[in-house]
Short mmCIF file of C-alpha atoms and ligand atoms in Angstrom, two decimals:
data_model
loop_
_atom_site.label_atom_id
_atom_site.label_comp_id
_atom_site.label_asym_id
_atom_site.label_seq_id
_atom_site.Cartn_x
_atom_site.Cartn_y
_atom_site.Cartn_z
CA MET A 1 38.81 45.02 72.77
CA SER A 2 38.32 44.10 76.28
CA GLN A 3 35.03 43.64 77.79
CA LEU A 4 33.47 42.61 81.22
CA LEU A 5 32.10 39.42 81.82
CA VAL A 6 29.81 39.38 84.96
CA ARG A 7 28.28 36.06 86.69
CA GLY A 8 25.58 37.00 88.84
CA GLY A 9 23.76 35.63 91.80
CA ARG A 10 26.58 36.40 94.31
CA SER A 11 25.70 38.49 97.34
CA LEU A 12 28.41 41.19 98.19
CA THR A 13 30.66 41.31 101.11
CA GLY A 14 33.78 42.74 102.66
CA GLU A 15 35.33 46.56 102.54
CA VAL A 16 36.87 48.77 99.64
CA ALA A 17 38.29 52.24 99.61
CA VAL A 18 36.52 54.71 97.27
CA GLN A 19 38.96 56.23 94.61
CA GLY A 20 39.44 60.47 94.61
CA ALA A 21 36.96 61.86 92.66
CA LYS A 22 37.01 62.24 88.95
CA ASN A 23 35.05 65.76 89.10
CA SER A 24 37.64 66.95 91.45
CA VAL A 25 40.84 66.15 89.87
CA LEU A 26 39.79 67.55 86.33
CA PRO A 27 39.08 70.98 87.43
CA ILE A 28 41.89 71.02 89.80
CA LEU A 29 44.18 69.76 87.22
CA ALA A 30 43.19 72.99 85.01
CA ALA A 31 43.76 75.26 88.28
CA THR A 32 47.24 73.66 88.63
CA LEU A 33 48.16 76.12 85.46
CA LEU A 34 47.86 79.41 87.83
CA THR A 35 50.39 78.24 90.20
CA GLY A 36 53.16 78.63 87.98
CA GLY A 37 54.59 75.82 90.57
CA GLN A 38 54.98 72.44 91.51
CA VAL A 39 51.62 70.71 92.74
CA GLU A 40 51.25 66.97 94.14
CA LEU A 41 48.09 65.41 94.10
CA ARG A 42 47.33 62.78 96.28
CA GLY A 43 44.73 60.34 96.14
CA CYS A 44 44.49 60.92 92.49
CA PRO A 45 42.49 58.54 90.71
CA ARG A 46 44.04 56.83 87.12
CA LEU A 47 41.38 57.47 84.73
CA ARG A 48 41.07 57.89 81.00
CA ASP A 49 39.68 61.40 81.42
CA VAL A 50 43.16 62.10 84.22
CA ASP A 51 45.27 61.30 81.10
CA ALA A 52 43.55 63.41 78.82
CA SER A 53 43.97 66.33 80.86
CA ILE A 54 47.67 65.33 81.44
CA ARG A 55 47.96 65.50 77.56
CA ILE A 56 46.79 68.90 77.58
CA LEU A 57 49.12 70.37 80.60
CA LYS A 58 51.95 68.58 78.43
CA ALA A 59 50.82 70.32 75.16
CA LEU A 60 51.01 73.68 77.14
CA GLY A 61 54.37 72.93 77.97
CA CYS A 62 53.80 71.80 81.44
CA GLY A 63 54.74 68.51 83.05
CA ALA A 64 53.07 66.25 84.73
CA HIS A 65 53.95 62.84 86.48
CA TRP A 66 52.67 60.00 88.70
CA GLU A 67 54.55 58.83 91.83
CA GLY A 68 52.30 56.09 93.31
CA ASP A 69 48.48 57.40 93.69
CA SER A 70 50.15 61.09 93.45
CA LEU A 71 50.42 63.00 90.37
CA LEU A 72 53.12 65.74 90.55
CA ALA A 73 52.62 68.45 88.08
CA ASP A 74 54.84 71.28 87.40
CA THR A 75 52.97 74.07 85.44
CA ALA A 76 56.32 76.59 85.38
CA GLY A 77 56.80 75.51 82.02
CA LEU A 78 53.61 76.95 80.39
CA ASN A 79 54.65 78.04 77.11
CA SER A 80 51.86 77.75 74.84
CA CYS A 81 48.42 78.68 75.41
CA THR A 82 46.61 76.79 72.53
CA VAL A 83 44.99 73.40 72.89
CA SER A 84 44.50 71.29 69.91
CA ASP A 85 41.28 70.02 68.67
CA ILE A 86 41.89 66.77 68.88
CA LEU A 87 42.59 67.15 72.94
CA MET A 88 40.04 69.10 73.28
CA ARG A 89 37.37 66.70 72.34
CA GLU A 90 38.83 63.92 74.10
CA MET A 91 36.83 64.87 77.20
CA ARG A 92 33.67 67.26 77.65
CA SER A 93 35.56 68.89 80.78
CA SER A 94 38.31 70.30 78.74
CA ALA A 95 36.53 73.43 78.63
CA ILE A 96 37.52 74.35 82.21
CA PHE A 97 40.86 75.22 80.85
CA LEU A 98 39.79 78.07 79.43
CA GLY A 99 39.58 80.29 82.30
CA ALA A 100 42.75 78.77 83.37
CA VAL A 101 44.91 79.74 80.58
CA LEU A 102 43.39 83.02 79.95
CA ALA A 103 43.88 84.14 83.64
CA ARG A 104 47.30 82.82 83.07
CA CYS A 105 48.71 83.83 79.88
CA GLY A 106 45.95 86.66 78.90
CA GLU A 107 44.79 84.63 76.16
CA ALA A 108 43.75 81.38 74.85
CA LYS A 109 43.01 79.44 71.92
CA MET A 110 40.54 76.29 72.00
CA SER A 111 38.07 75.10 70.15
CA TYR A 112 34.25 73.96 71.47
CA PRO A 113 34.85 70.60 73.75
CA GLY A 114 31.85 69.16 71.37
CA GLY A 115 28.67 67.49 72.68
CA CYS A 116 28.47 64.45 74.01
CA GLU A 117 26.64 61.28 74.75
CA LEU A 118 24.77 62.51 77.14
CA GLY A 119 23.37 65.34 74.34
CA PRO A 120 24.41 68.43 73.70
CA ARG A 121 26.73 70.16 76.33
CA PRO A 122 26.71 74.03 76.06
CA ILE A 123 29.18 76.33 77.37
CA ASP A 124 27.23 79.50 76.61
CA LEU A 125 27.56 80.29 80.44
CA HIS A 126 30.87 79.98 80.57
CA LEU A 127 32.00 82.25 77.71
CA ALA A 128 29.34 84.92 78.93
CA GLY A 129 30.66 85.08 82.63
CA LEU A 130 34.42 85.31 80.84
CA ARG A 131 32.94 88.14 78.87
CA ASP A 132 31.74 89.88 81.47
CA LEU A 133 35.07 89.37 83.23
CA GLY A 134 36.54 91.52 80.28
CA ALA A 135 37.58 88.79 78.18
CA GLU A 136 37.30 89.15 74.17
CA ILE A 137 35.87 85.86 72.64
CA GLN A 138 35.40 84.87 68.84
CA ASP A 139 34.17 82.02 67.85
CA SER A 140 35.30 80.95 63.94
CA GLY A 141 34.52 77.62 62.82
CA GLY A 142 34.32 76.17 66.18
CA VAL A 143 37.61 77.72 67.51
CA LEU A 144 37.31 80.06 70.12
CA ARG A 145 40.26 82.87 70.03
CA CYS A 146 40.12 84.43 73.74
CA LYS A 147 42.05 87.58 74.93
CA ALA A 148 41.93 89.53 77.97
CA SER A 149 45.24 92.17 78.49
CA CYS A 150 43.25 92.66 82.09
CA LEU A 151 40.53 91.05 83.58
CA ARG A 152 38.52 92.39 86.12
CA GLY A 153 36.64 91.10 88.83
CA ARG A 154 32.56 91.91 89.21
CA GLU A 155 29.68 90.07 90.46
CA LEU A 156 28.56 87.47 87.73
CA ILE A 157 25.08 85.93 87.94
CA LEU A 158 24.52 82.89 86.59
CA SER A 159 20.87 81.38 85.15
CA LEU A 160 21.46 78.01 86.33
CA PRO A 161 23.97 76.71 88.51
CA SER A 162 26.22 75.21 86.06
CA VAL A 163 28.89 73.00 87.58
CA GLY A 164 31.43 73.55 84.75
CA ALA A 165 30.78 77.22 84.75
CA THR A 166 31.00 78.16 88.18
CA GLU A 167 34.60 76.09 88.45
CA ASN A 168 35.78 77.60 85.23
CA LEU A 169 34.88 81.47 86.29
CA MET A 170 36.62 80.56 89.62
CA LEU A 171 39.69 79.93 87.75
CA ALA A 172 39.30 83.10 85.96
CA ALA A 173 38.17 85.52 88.66
CA CYS A 174 41.61 84.38 90.66
CA GLY A 175 43.72 85.82 87.30
CA ALA A 176 41.38 89.34 87.36
CA GLU A 177 41.88 92.43 89.44
CA GLY A 178 40.00 92.88 92.29
CA VAL A 179 36.81 91.25 93.67
CA THR A 180 34.34 88.77 91.80
CA THR A 181 31.16 87.31 93.11
CA ILE A 182 29.28 84.04 91.38
CA SER A 183 25.79 84.41 92.31
CA ASN A 184 23.59 81.36 91.53
CA ALA A 185 26.84 79.20 92.08
CA ALA A 186 26.85 75.22 91.87
CA ARG A 187 26.97 74.06 95.43
CA GLU A 188 29.03 70.94 94.63
CA PRO A 189 31.04 69.41 96.90
CA GLU A 190 33.80 69.17 93.80
CA ILE A 191 33.47 73.29 94.10
CA VAL A 192 34.53 73.03 97.60
CA ASP A 193 37.25 70.94 96.81
CA LEU A 194 38.51 73.24 93.92
CA GLN A 195 38.18 75.82 96.61
CA GLU A 196 40.34 74.49 99.60
CA PHE A 197 42.98 73.55 96.63
CA LEU A 198 42.70 77.24 95.06
CA ASN A 199 43.32 78.14 98.96
CA ALA A 200 46.02 75.74 99.70
CA CYS A 201 48.29 77.59 96.94
CA GLY A 202 47.60 80.69 98.44
CA ALA A 203 44.10 81.98 96.60
CA GLY A 204 41.24 84.09 98.17
CA VAL A 205 38.07 81.78 97.28
CA SER A 206 35.15 81.70 99.96
CA GLY A 207 31.70 80.48 100.26
CA ALA A 208 32.03 77.48 97.60
CA GLY A 209 29.04 75.05 98.91
CA THR A 210 26.66 77.93 99.55
CA SER A 211 25.16 80.01 95.87
CA THR A 212 27.53 82.63 96.40
CA VAL A 213 31.03 82.41 95.46
CA THR A 214 33.68 85.10 96.39
CA ILE A 215 37.03 85.01 94.39
CA GLU A 216 39.85 87.92 95.49
CA GLY A 217 41.93 88.34 92.35
CA ARG A 218 45.61 88.54 91.57
CA ARG A 219 46.83 86.84 94.74
CA PRO A 220 50.48 85.31 94.14
CA LEU A 221 49.97 81.58 93.96
CA HIS A 222 52.66 78.61 94.78
CA GLY A 223 52.29 75.09 94.59
CA CYS A 224 51.28 72.83 97.15
CA ALA A 225 50.43 69.20 97.98
CA TYR A 226 46.66 68.05 98.64
CA GLN A 227 44.81 65.48 99.12
CA ILE A 228 41.74 64.95 96.32
CA MET A 229 38.29 63.99 98.04
CA PRO A 230 36.44 60.74 97.73
CA ASP A 231 34.45 60.12 94.61
CA ARG A 232 30.67 60.42 95.84
CA ILE A 233 29.57 58.64 92.99
CA VAL A 234 31.46 55.84 92.57
CA ALA A 235 30.88 55.45 96.24
CA ALA A 236 27.00 55.86 94.94
CA THR A 237 27.88 52.98 92.46
CA TYR A 238 29.27 50.78 95.31
CA LEU A 239 25.90 51.39 97.76
CA CYS A 240 23.99 50.41 94.73
CA ALA A 241 25.66 47.42 93.52
CA ALA A 242 25.27 45.82 97.30
CA ALA A 243 21.53 46.90 97.30
CA SER A 244 21.52 44.87 94.02
CA ALA A 245 23.02 42.25 94.85
CA GLY A 246 22.06 42.10 98.80
CA GLY A 247 24.68 41.68 101.30
CA GLU A 248 27.16 43.72 103.50
CA ILE A 249 29.88 46.13 102.36
CA TYR A 250 31.88 48.78 103.99
CA LEU A 251 33.27 51.68 102.14
CA ARG A 252 35.86 53.64 103.40
CA ASN A 253 36.25 57.28 102.74
CA ALA A 254 32.34 57.57 101.56
CA ARG A 255 30.61 60.34 103.33
CA GLU A 256 27.15 60.10 103.73
CA GLY A 257 27.24 64.27 103.85
CA GLN A 258 27.53 64.33 100.40
CA LEU A 259 25.19 60.90 100.01
CA ALA A 260 22.12 62.11 101.49
CA THR A 261 19.95 61.67 98.93
CA VAL A 262 21.08 58.59 97.74
CA ALA A 263 21.29 56.81 101.04
CA ALA A 264 17.79 57.83 101.94
CA ALA A 265 16.56 56.24 98.51
CA LEU A 266 18.08 52.98 99.21
CA ARG A 267 16.94 53.26 103.21
CA GLU A 268 13.27 53.53 101.90
CA ALA A 269 14.36 50.49 99.39
CA GLY A 270 14.88 48.65 102.16
CA CYS A 271 18.76 48.40 102.92
CA ALA A 272 20.71 49.84 106.07
CA ILE A 273 23.24 52.48 106.15
CA ARG A 274 25.75 53.02 108.82
CA THR A 275 28.20 56.28 108.69
CA ASP A 276 31.11 56.35 111.12
CA GLN A 277 33.83 58.46 110.56
CA LYS A 278 35.71 56.50 108.38
CA GLY A 279 33.52 54.95 105.76
CA MET A 280 29.27 53.83 105.01
CA ARG A 281 28.35 50.53 105.70
CA CYS A 282 25.26 49.04 103.70
CA ILE A 283 23.44 46.02 104.49
CA CYS A 284 21.02 44.44 102.27
CA ARG A 285 19.35 41.15 103.34
CA GLU A 286 15.86 41.56 101.86
CA ARG A 287 14.03 41.80 98.19
CA LEU A 288 14.05 46.14 97.57
CA ARG A 289 11.18 47.94 97.98
CA SER A 290 10.41 50.63 95.44
CA VAL A 291 10.64 54.22 96.02
CA ARG A 292 9.00 57.65 96.23
CA PRO A 293 9.91 59.10 92.99
CA VAL A 294 13.56 60.10 92.16
CA ARG A 295 14.12 63.34 90.44
CA THR A 296 17.33 64.76 89.56
CA ALA A 297 18.38 68.00 90.75
CA PRO A 298 21.43 70.04 91.10
CA TYR A 299 23.44 69.70 94.76
CA PRO A 300 21.69 69.27 97.29
CA GLY A 301 19.53 66.97 94.90
CA PHE A 302 19.71 63.77 93.83
CA PRO A 303 22.87 63.51 91.57
CA THR A 304 22.29 62.91 87.76
CA ASP A 305 24.98 60.81 88.13
CA ALA A 306 23.68 58.51 90.27
CA GLN A 307 20.71 58.32 88.60
CA ALA A 308 21.30 55.23 86.21
CA VAL A 309 22.82 52.92 89.12
CA LEU A 310 19.73 53.25 91.13
CA MET A 311 17.44 52.19 88.91
CA ALA A 312 19.61 49.60 88.61
CA ALA A 313 19.46 48.80 91.63
CA LEU A 314 15.76 48.95 91.83
CA LEU A 315 15.30 46.39 88.57
CA ARG A 316 13.92 43.65 90.94
CA SER A 317 12.45 45.87 94.00
CA ARG A 318 8.34 45.13 94.68
CA GLY A 319 6.40 47.87 92.74
CA ALA A 320 7.45 50.75 90.75
CA THR A 321 9.33 53.43 90.92
CA VAL A 322 9.37 56.81 88.81
CA PHE A 323 12.45 58.49 87.77
CA GLU A 324 12.70 61.94 86.44
CA GLU A 325 15.76 63.08 84.63
CA THR A 326 15.91 67.23 84.85
CA ILE A 327 20.02 67.91 84.02
CA PHE A 328 20.39 66.14 80.52
CA GLU A 329 18.33 65.54 77.52
CA ASN A 330 19.25 62.05 76.72
CA ARG A 331 20.33 60.74 80.05
CA TYR A 332 18.33 57.13 79.54
CA ARG A 333 20.78 55.35 77.02
CA HIS A 334 21.22 52.87 79.23
CA VAL A 335 17.72 51.62 79.57
CA ASP A 336 17.63 49.86 76.12
CA GLU A 337 20.20 47.25 77.40
CA LEU A 338 18.97 46.95 80.85
CA VAL A 339 15.41 45.50 79.15
CA ARG A 340 18.12 43.36 77.54
CA MET A 341 18.32 41.76 80.72
CA GLY A 342 14.95 41.42 81.58
CA ALA A 343 14.28 44.77 83.19
CA ASP A 344 10.90 46.31 82.72
CA ILE A 345 11.21 50.19 82.10
CA ARG A 346 9.23 52.74 80.12
CA VAL A 347 10.33 56.07 79.33
CA MET A 348 8.67 58.93 78.43
CA GLY A 349 10.62 62.07 77.85
CA ARG A 350 11.89 62.67 80.73
CA VAL A 351 10.26 60.28 82.71
CA ALA A 352 11.17 56.72 83.31
CA VAL A 353 9.02 54.00 85.07
CA VAL A 354 10.86 50.92 86.92
CA THR A 355 8.53 48.14 87.66
CA GLY A 356 10.42 45.69 89.83
CA ALA A 357 10.67 42.23 87.89
CA GLU A 358 10.76 38.83 89.58
CA VAL A 359 14.31 37.99 87.74
CA LEU A 360 17.09 39.81 85.60
CA HIS A 361 19.17 37.39 83.28
CA GLY A 362 22.57 37.89 81.76
CA ALA A 363 22.81 39.22 77.80
CA PRO A 364 25.37 40.49 75.79
CA VAL A 365 25.17 44.40 76.39
CA ARG A 366 27.36 47.47 75.68
CA CYS A 367 27.99 50.75 77.53
CA THR A 368 26.08 53.57 76.41
CA ASP A 369 28.00 56.60 78.76
CA LEU A 370 29.79 56.28 81.59
CA ARG A 371 27.30 56.05 84.68
CA GLY A 372 25.35 54.14 82.56
CA GLY A 373 27.90 51.45 81.93
CA ALA A 374 28.37 51.75 85.48
CA ALA A 375 24.67 50.89 85.77
CA LEU A 376 24.71 47.80 83.54
CA CYS A 377 27.44 46.44 86.13
CA VAL A 378 25.42 46.97 88.99
CA ALA A 379 22.41 45.10 86.99
CA ALA A 380 24.44 41.96 86.17
CA LEU A 381 25.17 41.32 89.38
CA ALA A 382 22.13 40.75 90.57
CA ALA A 383 21.35 38.86 87.41
CA GLU A 384 20.66 34.89 86.91
CA GLY A 385 23.59 33.95 84.21
CA GLU A 386 26.24 35.73 82.53
CA THR A 387 26.40 39.34 81.45
CA SER A 388 28.64 40.05 78.84
CA ILE A 389 29.73 44.25 78.92
CA ALA A 390 30.97 45.77 76.10
CA GLU A 391 32.66 49.29 75.06
CA ILE A 392 33.89 49.51 79.09
CA GLY A 393 36.06 52.70 78.02
CA HIS A 394 33.05 54.67 78.98
CA ILE A 395 33.24 53.03 82.77
CA ASP A 396 37.08 53.49 82.85
CA ARG A 397 36.57 57.17 82.00
CA GLY A 398 35.55 57.70 85.71
CA TYR A 399 36.13 54.06 87.55
CA GLU A 400 39.63 52.94 88.30
CA CYS A 401 39.22 49.87 88.21
CA ILE A 402 35.78 48.72 88.48
CA GLU A 403 36.26 45.27 88.62
CA ARG A 404 38.96 45.09 90.88
CA ASP A 405 36.75 47.24 93.31
CA LEU A 406 33.83 44.63 92.78
CA LYS A 407 35.95 41.40 92.82
CA THR A 408 37.26 42.79 96.32
CA LEU A 409 33.97 42.73 97.60
CA GLY A 410 33.20 39.35 96.43
CA ALA A 411 31.71 39.79 92.81
CA GLU A 412 32.23 37.36 89.70
CA ILE A 413 33.88 39.98 87.55
CA ALA A 414 36.73 38.99 84.83
CA ARG A 415 37.67 42.07 82.08
CA THR A 416 38.58 39.67 79.18
CA GLU A 417 39.24 40.36 75.29
CA MET A 418 35.97 40.00 73.38
CA GLU A 419 36.25 37.40 70.43
CA ILE A 420 35.00 39.32 67.16
C1 LIG N 501 29.24 68.56 85.52
C2 LIG N 501 29.83 66.77 86.00
C3 LIG N 501 28.99 65.74 85.57
C4 LIG N 501 27.53 65.94 86.22
C5 LIG N 501 27.07 67.63 86.03
C6 LIG N 501 25.81 68.05 86.84
C7 LIG N 501 32.37 67.18 86.01
C8 LIG N 501 33.86 67.40 85.00
N1 LIG N 501 31.02 66.80 85.35
O1 LIG N 501 29.07 68.43 84.42
O2 LIG N 501 29.38 64.66 85.95
O3 LIG N 501 26.66 64.89 85.39
O4 LIG N 501 28.03 68.42 86.69
O5 LIG N 501 26.11 67.61 87.97
O6 LIG N 501 32.17 68.10 87.24
N2 LIG N 501 24.21 74.40 80.48
C9 LIG N 501 24.37 75.25 79.82
N3 LIG N 501 25.42 75.93 79.61
C10 LIG N 501 26.13 76.07 80.16
C11 LIG N 501 26.54 74.73 80.94
C12 LIG N 501 25.30 74.40 81.24
O7 LIG N 501 23.44 74.92 79.27
O8 LIG N 501 27.40 77.03 79.61
C13 LIG N 501 23.76 73.25 80.91
C14 LIG N 501 23.87 71.77 80.38
O9 LIG N 501 23.64 71.24 79.27
C15 LIG N 501 23.19 71.08 81.45
C16 LIG N 501 23.07 71.30 82.71
O10 LIG N 501 23.13 73.22 82.81
O11 LIG N 501 21.79 70.58 81.24
C17 LIG N 501 23.74 71.40 83.77
O12 LIG N 501 25.44 71.21 83.55
P1 LIG N 501 26.88 71.76 84.39
O13 LIG N 501 26.55 71.55 85.81
O14 LIG N 501 27.28 72.75 83.54
O15 LIG N 501 27.59 69.90 83.84
P2 LIG N 501 28.78 69.84 83.83
O16 LIG N 501 30.00 70.74 84.29
O17 LIG N 501 29.15 69.83 82.38
#
């Protein structure tokens, strides 16, 4: 088993390019099924979750292979509408394949993706929306059997702006007769990216980025070449890494427009953040200050995926910062690991209070989830001595090669095999 060894105390300097967005490429890979043709996804990150999506495409009879940093998918050969339980459980966002397979084949058989390390991850909104579009869905023993001889477009209203449900319903609606509107849709930039991809394939989708998305169904779709947007959470992680370790870094491709709340918190903490047309610069020369309460919320609010890395950056700040997690129940699992490094964090339900410590020290820690794992790296950069981070498979789900990027920025970090 691999681990990351980080020797803290070096400030960061230099420049890296931000990888393509995981949360954008996963729904787009499901969307390739709608085209029945060849798609080239440029700037596609090589991640465990992308590999899991490729395995699902292949199980459905489709082809996919890499050419450099492009992923070429060919979905002409689709010959199955069943995804096995093992493949579904590999990745929570596998649920997104339901809408696409149903739209393409008129039926789909898949199991529930299951819970995850962040707590229960229901898909009731996905299923209610698909039923409203005319799908018959039977659930027996966790296996979903879906049939839709004809999906019909209509108005769908989400009771909360779920990212996955919005995406799943956009895909199903592409195969529905007539027009579908999704009200109270999620507004995340990745939903805009999915719209842009679908439209590049010939679809008629509009409104993504606002609360109402409109889809004209049954347009003939074709393949295309498409550039995946940069990953705003990876960018947030590296900004927080620079804030934690100090120094000056430049992130090519990072877009401040998608990181407004994260940038605002880091500025309040004392970082200088400058943006130009090609990326973002973060300069941090002094001990950080605590910031006003950070409350996670759907976009454009503070991203739940950036909560852990900002918390890690503030562990040595002056004063105390309150975090409130409103999206997922179980999103403070990294806290116990940070406390091992000398952090002062009190958790009360959905609230965590971080009081800045004078020093952090290296410790053996383990990743509890993807962003919690990234937070351990961010904290380790500012800790005295060596931190060993175990169970880094979580990090590999979302970061192409976190140690390569942090090393490029001057960190002392290496991936090694653990001695058991
Ligand atoms: C996506 C992101 C994830 C991010 C999250 C919130 C991907 C692959 N993942 O996850 O990184 O943390 O958005 O920004 O894009 N809910 C229900 N019923 C449903 C669906 C969701 O109750 O049918 C609840 C969830 O339990 C959660 C909240 O809605 O509390 C938000 O979930 P959602 O926006 O759906 O997140 P994901 O799409 O799973």
